[in-house]
Short mmCIF file of C-alpha atoms in Angstrom, two decimals:
data_model
loop_
_atom_site.label_atom_id
_atom_site.label_comp_id
_atom_site.label_asym_id
_atom_site.label_seq_id
_atom_site.Cartn_x
_atom_site.Cartn_y
_atom_site.Cartn_z
CA ASP H 1 -45.53 -36.04 -5.01
CA ILE H 2 -42.09 -37.36 -4.04
CA ASN H 3 -40.84 -36.65 -7.54
CA ASP H 4 -42.08 -33.09 -7.28
CA LEU H 5 -40.17 -32.67 -4.05
CA ARG H 6 -37.04 -34.15 -5.62
CA ASN H 7 -37.37 -31.80 -8.56
CA ARG H 8 -37.76 -28.84 -6.24
CA ILE H 9 -34.68 -29.93 -4.32
CA ARG H 10 -32.71 -30.24 -7.58
CA GLU H 11 -33.88 -26.80 -8.67
CA LYS H 12 -32.84 -25.34 -5.33
CA GLU H 13 -29.46 -27.08 -5.55
CA MET H 14 -28.95 -25.75 -9.06
CA LEU H 15 -29.84 -22.27 -7.89
CA ILE H 16 -27.40 -22.58 -5.01
CA GLU H 17 -24.64 -23.73 -7.38
CA LYS H 18 -25.37 -20.83 -9.70
CA LYS H 19 -25.19 -18.37 -6.81
CA ILE H 20 -21.95 -19.93 -5.60
CA HIS H 21 -20.39 -19.49 -9.04
CA GLN H 22 -21.60 -15.90 -9.21
CA LEU H 23 -20.15 -15.19 -5.81
CA GLN H 24 -16.81 -16.75 -6.75
CA SER H 25 -16.71 -14.67 -9.89
CA ILE H 26 -17.47 -11.49 -7.98
CA GLN H 27 -14.82 -12.32 -5.38
CA LEU H 28 -12.27 -12.88 -8.11
CA GLU H 29 -13.13 -9.53 -9.69
CA LYS H 30 -12.86 -7.81 -6.34
CA HIS H 31 -9.48 -9.36 -5.68
CA GLN H 32 -8.26 -8.24 -9.10
CA ARG H 33 -9.52 -4.70 -8.53
CA ASP H 34 -7.93 -4.56 -5.09
CA SER H 35 -4.67 -5.71 -6.61
CA ASP H 36 -4.93 -3.08 -9.35
CA ILE H 37 -5.64 -0.37 -6.81
CA SER H 38 -2.66 -1.40 -4.73
CA GLU H 39 -0.41 -1.34 -7.77
CA MET H 40 -1.69 2.11 -8.75
CA ARG H 41 -1.05 3.41 -5.25
CA ASP H 42 2.49 2.12 -5.39
CA GLN H 43 3.02 3.81 -8.75
CA MET H 44 1.61 7.06 -7.38
CA ASP H 45 3.97 6.92 -4.42
CA ILE H 46 6.93 6.42 -6.71
CA LYS H 47 5.86 9.32 -8.92
CA GLU H 48 5.37 11.57 -5.90
CA ARG H 49 8.87 10.74 -4.70
CA LYS H 50 10.27 11.56 -8.13
CA ILE H 51 8.38 14.86 -8.17
CA ASN H 52 9.70 15.74 -4.71
CA LEU H 53 13.24 14.92 -5.76
CA LEU H 54 12.95 17.01 -8.90
CA ASN H 55 11.49 19.90 -6.90
CA ARG H 56 14.44 19.78 -4.54
CA LYS H 57 16.85 19.74 -7.47
CA VAL H 58 15.13 22.73 -9.05
CA ILE H 59 15.25 24.66 -5.79
CA PHE H 60 18.90 23.77 -5.32
CA CYS H 61 19.72 24.94 -8.84
CA LEU H 62 17.82 28.17 -8.33
CA PHE H 63 19.75 28.86 -5.14
CA LYS H 64 23.00 28.21 -6.98
CA ILE H 65 22.02 30.69 -9.67
CA ILE H 66 20.86 33.36 -7.24
CA PHE H 67 23.73 33.05 -4.76
#
């Protein structure tokens, strides 16, 4: 009877350890995805700035041609 209880406790501990490892893995994935998203946002901001600059240059050149 005591051995059965010990075995159940071991099984529960193993299950807890397994869940802890799963959670750590999921947290690591989430952190990586968050980091990737942040990097992509930064890249988008840079590209938007470049587009805005190029648009201004095009408009400036058009005004030079027209006037």
